[in-house]
Coordinates of C-alpha atoms and ligand atoms in Angstrom, one line a residue:
M1 CA 9.5 1.4 -29.9
I2 CA 10.1 1.1 -26.9
P3 CA 13.9 -0.7 -26.1
L4 CA 12.4 -4.3 -23.9
S5 CA 15.0 -3.1 -21.2
Q6 CA 13.4 0.3 -20.5
P7 CA 11.3 -0.2 -17.3
Q8 CA 7.8 0.6 -17.6
W9 CA 6.6 3.4 -15.0
Q10 CA 9.0 5.5 -17.9
T11 CA 6.6 5.4 -20.4
E12 CA 3.7 5.7 -18.1
T13 CA 1.9 9.7 -17.3
W14 CA 2.8 10.8 -14.4
Q15 CA -0.9 9.9 -13.0
Q16 CA 0.0 5.7 -13.3
Q17 CA 3.3 6.6 -12.5
L18 CA 1.7 8.1 -9.1
S19 CA -0.9 5.2 -9.1
G20 CA 1.5 3.0 -9.8
A21 CA 3.4 4.1 -6.3
F22 CA 4.7 1.4 -4.4
R23 CA 2.9 0.6 -1.0
S24 CA 3.7 -2.4 -0.1
L25 CA 7.2 -3.6 2.2
D26 CA 7.1 -6.7 1.2
S27 CA 7.6 -5.3 -3.4
L28 CA 9.9 -2.0 -2.1
L29 CA 12.4 -4.1 0.1
A30 CA 12.3 -6.6 -3.9
A31 CA 12.9 -4.2 -6.7
L32 CA 15.5 -3.2 -3.9
Q33 CA 17.2 -7.0 -3.3
L34 CA 16.9 -6.8 0.2
D35 CA 15.4 -9.2 2.4
R36 CA 13.4 -8.4 5.0
A37 CA 14.9 -11.3 7.2
Q38 CA 18.6 -9.5 6.8
A39 CA 17.2 -6.4 7.9
P40 CA 19.5 -4.0 10.1
Y41 CA 17.0 -1.8 12.1
P42 CA 13.9 -2.6 12.3
L43 CA 11.0 -2.5 10.2
D44 CA 7.5 -1.6 10.6
C45 CA 5.3 -3.7 8.3
E46 CA 1.8 -1.8 9.2
P47 CA 2.8 1.5 10.0
G48 CA -0.1 3.9 10.1
F49 CA 1.8 7.0 8.0
P50 CA 1.4 4.3 5.0
L51 CA 4.5 4.0 3.2
R52 CA 4.3 5.5 0.4
V53 CA 7.0 6.1 -3.1
P54 CA 7.5 5.8 -6.7
Q55 CA 9.1 3.8 -8.6
A56 CA 10.9 7.1 -9.6
F57 CA 12.9 7.6 -6.6
V58 CA 13.4 3.8 -5.9
A59 CA 15.2 4.0 -9.0
R60 CA 17.3 6.6 -8.0
M61 CA 18.4 4.1 -5.1
E62 CA 21.2 1.6 -4.7
P63 CA 20.2 -2.0 -4.5
G64 CA 21.2 -3.5 -1.7
N65 CA 21.9 -1.0 0.5
W66 CA 19.7 -0.3 3.7
F67 CA 21.0 2.7 4.2
D68 CA 20.6 4.8 1.1
P69 CA 19.9 7.9 2.3
L70 CA 16.6 8.3 0.5
L71 CA 15.8 5.0 1.2
L72 CA 15.4 5.9 5.0
Q73 CA 13.5 8.6 3.6
V74 CA 10.4 6.4 2.2
L75 CA 11.5 3.4 5.1
P76 CA 9.3 2.5 7.8
Q77 CA 10.4 1.5 11.5
A78 CA 9.1 0.0 14.7
R79 CA 11.7 3.0 15.6
E80 CA 8.7 5.8 14.5
N81 CA 5.9 3.7 17.2
E82 CA 8.5 4.5 20.6
P83 CA 7.0 7.7 22.2
S84 CA 9.7 10.5 22.6
P85 CA 8.9 12.9 25.0
G86 CA 9.0 16.5 23.4
Y87 CA 7.3 15.8 20.4
S88 CA 4.2 17.0 19.5
L89 CA 0.8 15.7 16.5
D90 CA 1.2 18.6 15.5
P91 CA 4.4 20.7 16.0
L92 CA 3.2 24.1 14.1
E93 CA 0.7 24.4 15.7
E94 CA -1.1 25.9 12.2
A95 CA -4.1 25.6 13.7
R96 CA -3.8 28.0 15.3
S97 CA -3.6 30.5 12.1
N98 CA -6.2 28.9 10.2
P99 CA -8.7 31.3 8.9
V100 CA -10.4 29.5 6.4
P101 CA -10.2 25.7 6.4
G102 CA -7.1 25.0 3.7
L103 CA -5.4 28.2 3.8
I104 CA -2.5 30.1 7.2
H105 CA -2.6 32.7 7.4
K106 CA 0.8 33.6 9.9
Y107 CA 3.1 35.5 8.3
R108 CA 2.5 39.3 6.4
G109 CA 2.2 39.3 3.9
R110 CA 2.4 36.2 2.6
V111 CA -0.6 33.2 3.2
L112 CA 0.2 29.1 2.7
L113 CA -2.6 27.7 0.9
I114 CA -3.1 23.1 1.2
A115 CA -3.1 22.7 -2.4
S116 CA -3.8 19.2 -2.0
P117 CA -2.9 17.0 1.1
A118 CA -2.4 14.7 -1.2
C119 CA 1.7 13.7 -1.4
A120 CA 3.5 11.4 -3.9
V121 CA 6.0 10.4 -1.6
H122 CA 5.2 9.5 2.6
C123 CA 8.5 11.0 3.9
R124 CA 8.8 9.5 7.5
Y125 CA 10.2 12.5 8.8
C126 CA 6.6 15.2 7.4
F127 CA 5.4 16.8 10.7
R128 CA 2.3 16.5 8.8
R129 CA 2.4 12.5 9.1
H130 CA -0.5 12.5 11.9
F131 CA -2.4 15.2 8.8
P132 CA -5.4 12.7 7.8
Y133 CA -4.5 13.3 4.5
E134 CA -7.2 11.8 2.5
D135 CA -10.2 12.8 3.7
N136 CA -9.1 16.3 3.8
Q137 CA -9.7 16.8 0.5
P138 CA -10.5 20.8 -0.1
A139 CA -14.1 21.5 -1.5
R140 CA -14.3 24.0 -4.4
A141 CA -16.4 25.6 -1.9
D142 CA -12.7 26.4 0.6
W143 CA -11.3 27.4 -2.4
Q144 CA -13.5 30.1 -2.5
R145 CA -13.7 31.3 0.7
A146 CA -9.2 31.3 1.0
I147 CA -9.4 33.8 -2.3
D148 CA -11.7 35.4 -0.7
Y149 CA -10.4 36.1 2.2
I150 CA -6.7 36.7 0.3
A151 CA -9.0 39.4 -1.9
A152 CA -10.5 41.3 1.0
R153 CA -6.4 41.9 2.1
E154 CA -4.2 44.4 0.4
D155 CA -1.1 43.3 2.4
I156 CA -0.7 40.0 0.7
S157 CA 1.7 39.7 -1.9
E158 CA 2.6 35.9 -2.1
V159 CA 0.7 33.7 -1.9
I160 CA 2.5 30.4 -1.4
L161 CA 0.0 27.1 -2.3
S162 CA 1.7 23.9 -0.7
G163 CA 0.1 20.5 0.8
G164 CA 0.3 17.8 1.2
D165 CA 1.9 18.0 -2.3
P166 CA -0.1 21.2 -4.6
L167 CA 1.1 19.6 -7.4
A168 CA -0.6 16.4 -6.8
L169 CA -3.6 18.6 -8.9
N170 CA -4.6 17.7 -12.0
D171 CA -2.9 19.9 -14.2
Q172 CA -5.9 21.4 -15.0
R173 CA -7.0 22.3 -11.2
L174 CA -4.7 23.6 -11.4
K175 CA -4.4 25.9 -14.6
E176 CA -7.9 27.5 -12.8
L177 CA -6.6 27.6 -9.3
V178 CA -3.8 30.7 -10.7
L179 CA -5.9 32.1 -13.2
T180 CA -7.9 32.3 -9.6
I181 CA -5.4 34.1 -7.8
S182 CA -3.6 36.1 -10.8
E183 CA -6.5 37.8 -10.6
I184 CA -7.0 38.7 -8.0
P185 CA -5.1 42.9 -8.1
H186 CA -2.6 43.3 -4.9
V187 CA -1.3 39.5 -5.8
E188 CA 2.4 39.5 -7.4
R189 CA 4.1 36.1 -6.3
L190 CA 3.2 32.9 -7.2
R191 CA 5.1 30.3 -4.7
V192 CA 5.0 26.8 -5.0
H193 CA 6.6 24.7 -2.7
S194 CA 6.4 21.0 -3.8
R195 CA 8.1 17.6 -3.3
L196 CA 6.5 15.9 -6.6
P197 CA 9.8 17.1 -9.4
V198 CA 11.8 15.6 -6.8
V199 CA 10.0 12.0 -6.7
L200 CA 8.9 12.1 -10.2
P201 CA 10.0 14.0 -12.4
D202 CA 7.6 13.5 -15.3
R203 CA 5.2 15.3 -12.8
L204 CA 6.5 18.5 -14.3
S205 CA 4.9 18.2 -18.2
S206 CA 4.7 21.6 -20.9
S207 CA 0.9 21.0 -19.9
C208 CA 2.3 21.9 -15.3
I209 CA 5.2 24.6 -16.7
A210 CA 2.4 27.0 -18.7
A211 CA 0.0 26.4 -15.5
L212 CA 2.6 27.8 -13.2
S213 CA 4.3 29.8 -15.3
E214 CA 1.4 31.4 -18.1
S215 CA 0.1 33.9 -15.8
R216 CA 1.1 37.5 -15.0
L217 CA 2.8 36.4 -11.4
Q218 CA 6.0 36.2 -11.0
T219 CA 6.1 32.4 -10.2
V220 CA 8.7 31.0 -7.4
M221 CA 9.1 27.6 -7.2
V222 CA 10.4 25.7 -4.1
I223 CA 11.5 21.7 -4.4
H224 CA 11.9 19.9 -1.5
C225 CA 15.2 18.3 -2.5
N226 CA 17.4 16.5 0.7
H227 CA 20.2 14.7 -1.3
P228 CA 22.3 14.7 -3.6
N229 CA 22.2 11.4 -5.3
E230 CA 18.2 12.9 -6.0
I231 CA 18.9 14.6 -8.4
D232 CA 19.3 13.3 -11.6
A233 CA 19.3 13.3 -15.7
D234 CA 16.0 13.3 -15.4
L235 CA 14.8 16.4 -13.0
A236 CA 18.1 18.5 -13.9
A237 CA 16.0 18.2 -17.8
R238 CA 12.4 19.2 -16.3
L239 CA 13.6 21.9 -14.3
G240 CA 15.6 23.4 -17.4
E241 CA 12.8 23.6 -19.1
L242 CA 10.8 25.3 -16.0
R243 CA 13.4 27.6 -15.8
Q244 CA 13.4 28.8 -19.1
A245 CA 9.4 29.5 -18.7
G246 CA 10.5 31.7 -16.4
V247 CA 10.0 29.7 -13.0
T248 CA 12.9 31.3 -10.1
L249 CA 14.5 27.9 -8.4
L250 CA 14.5 27.9 -5.0
N251 CA 14.8 23.9 -2.4
Q252 CA 14.8 23.6 1.0
T253 CA 16.1 20.9 2.2
V254 CA 15.4 18.9 6.5
L255 CA 18.6 18.1 8.3
L256 CA 18.1 14.4 8.5
A257 CA 20.8 12.0 10.9
A258 CA 22.0 9.3 8.6
V259 CA 20.7 11.2 5.6
N260 CA 22.2 14.3 5.4
N261 CA 24.3 15.4 8.2
Q262 CA 28.2 16.0 6.5
P263 CA 28.8 18.4 5.9
D264 CA 30.4 16.8 2.8
T265 CA 26.5 16.1 1.4
L266 CA 25.1 19.4 1.9
C267 CA 28.0 21.1 -0.5
R268 CA 27.7 18.7 -2.9
L269 CA 24.0 19.4 -2.9
S270 CA 24.5 22.5 -2.7
K271 CA 26.5 22.6 -5.8
K272 CA 24.8 20.4 -7.6
L273 CA 21.8 22.2 -7.3
F274 CA 23.4 24.8 -8.4
N275 CA 24.4 23.1 -11.9
V276 CA 20.9 22.7 -11.9
G277 CA 19.7 26.4 -11.6
V278 CA 18.5 25.8 -7.9
L279 CA 19.6 28.2 -5.5
P280 CA 19.1 26.8 -1.5
Y281 CA 17.3 28.8 0.2
Y282 CA 16.0 26.6 3.7
L283 CA 17.9 24.1 5.8
H284 CA 15.0 22.7 7.6
V285 CA 16.1 22.0 11.0
L286 CA 14.2 18.6 12.1
D287 CA 9.9 20.0 12.6
R288 CA 9.9 17.5 16.4
V289 CA 6.7 15.3 15.1
Q290 CA 6.2 12.0 16.8
G291 CA 7.8 9.2 15.3
S292 CA 10.8 11.2 13.7
A293 CA 13.0 11.7 16.4
H294 CA 15.1 8.7 15.2
F295 CA 16.0 11.2 12.4
E296 CA 17.0 14.4 14.8
L297 CA 20.4 15.9 14.9
S298 CA 20.7 18.5 18.0
D299 CA 21.8 22.5 17.4
D300 CA 24.8 21.8 17.8
V301 CA 25.1 19.3 15.5
A302 CA 23.3 21.3 12.6
R303 CA 25.4 24.5 13.9
A304 CA 28.0 23.5 13.2
L305 CA 27.7 21.9 10.3
H306 CA 26.1 25.0 8.5
V307 CA 30.1 26.2 9.6
Q308 CA 31.7 23.8 7.6
M309 CA 29.4 25.1 4.5
M310 CA 30.2 28.6 5.5
E311 CA 34.0 27.3 5.3
T312 CA 33.7 25.8 1.8
L313 CA 31.0 27.3 -0.1
P314 CA 30.6 30.7 -1.8
G315 CA 27.5 32.3 0.6
Y316 CA 25.2 31.7 -2.1
L317 CA 25.5 28.3 -1.9
V318 CA 24.7 27.7 2.0
P319 CA 21.4 28.1 2.7
K320 CA 19.9 29.5 5.6
L321 CA 20.2 27.4 9.4
V322 CA 16.1 28.5 10.5
R323 CA 13.1 26.2 12.9
E324 CA 9.8 26.6 12.7
D325 CA 8.7 28.2 16.0
P326 CA 4.9 28.0 16.3
A327 CA 4.8 31.6 17.6
I328 CA 6.4 33.5 15.3
G329 CA 6.4 34.9 12.0
Y330 CA 8.7 33.7 9.7
K331 CA 11.1 31.0 10.1
V332 CA 13.6 31.6 13.1
P333 CA 17.3 31.6 12.4
L334 CA 19.7 29.1 14.6
Ligands
PLP1 C1 7.0 28.7 6.2 C2 6.4 29.7 5.5 C3 6.2 30.9 4.9 C4 7.1 31.4 4.0 O1 7.8 31.9 4.7 P1 9.7 32.2 3.3 O2 10.4 32.9 5.1 O3 8.4 33.5 2.8 O4 10.1 31.6 3.0 C5 4.8 31.8 5.3 N1 2.9 30.6 6.2 C6 3.8 30.2 6.8 C7 2.1 28.9 7.6 C8 5.0 28.6 6.4 O5 5.3 28.4 7.5
SF4_2 S1 6.8 15.2 0.1 FE1 5.9 17.1 2.1 S2 4.0 16.9 2.9 FE2 4.2 15.2 1.6 S3 5.3 13.4 2.6 FE3 7.0 14.9 2.2 S4 7.2 16.2 3.5 FE4 5.5 15.3 4.3

């Protein structure tokens, strides 16, 4: 028997949770006992990049708190519509390294595959926020072109599944994709960059973990976690299973004003990640995408935060502070 007090989403499959994600401002605010008329900053009620956030993520927000660091990552604000000089629609200029649809080959030895354009959550700071996600479902023919491209280049030893969010694929497609990649002899490593484990831990079902870990490839999962409050018992348990299955776990964080721009927050995040078996990998400064300027911190502030982390934490808990440069083939240290 399921106790009556258990929220409905906890008994649903991940697909049901995904389709039941909040998509309206009013329902999200109601769930958090927030009154729109009392908002301390102007909201955007008709955002061009729609609101989307799964209930499992909302459950980790503090009701009644307009400044909850998880809420600020997903709540559309009117400021997103203010034009900001120096901010672009495609800050990474990914079209420059896009030899076949759905594949980005910019870094030596590694290719990035847009495995699924969809995301479970819409992060307001996202550099792909102007990307027409839903119109870009890769067709099977595109898969094949990407696979042929990788197969023809023996120096590619790592395939990175990205998106959107690659774990928005169902387990069957994920399994097929991993299997196909593993059949290319020179590919040694599979890497998955995903925010889904954080925003919807149930996505890491046993069949998903099996799909990711049962090939001959070495598998790395990079989760995208920005704040210690995002790590709860559910996520810890699922990550434990991934580790048991032999998957190496790393994290990348985006530095965000009002969300994680305190040294104490970043240090707690690193420690909490380590406690659940995840090593901090990258601390990214924001990509300058139109609509995200209110999250930006200056390079000086970013460097000062990083120094404070170095002064506080063992070296292995200090992520690399980097920025993405469209013209450079690695993440550039600040
Ligand atoms: C970040 C990124 C990678 C991976 O870089 P690492 O430094 O190996 O983590 C690969 N390709 C693209 C296009 C990237 O943006
Ligand atoms: S999960 Fe990643 S790709 Fe998707 S909206 Fe958030 S930041 Fe963007």
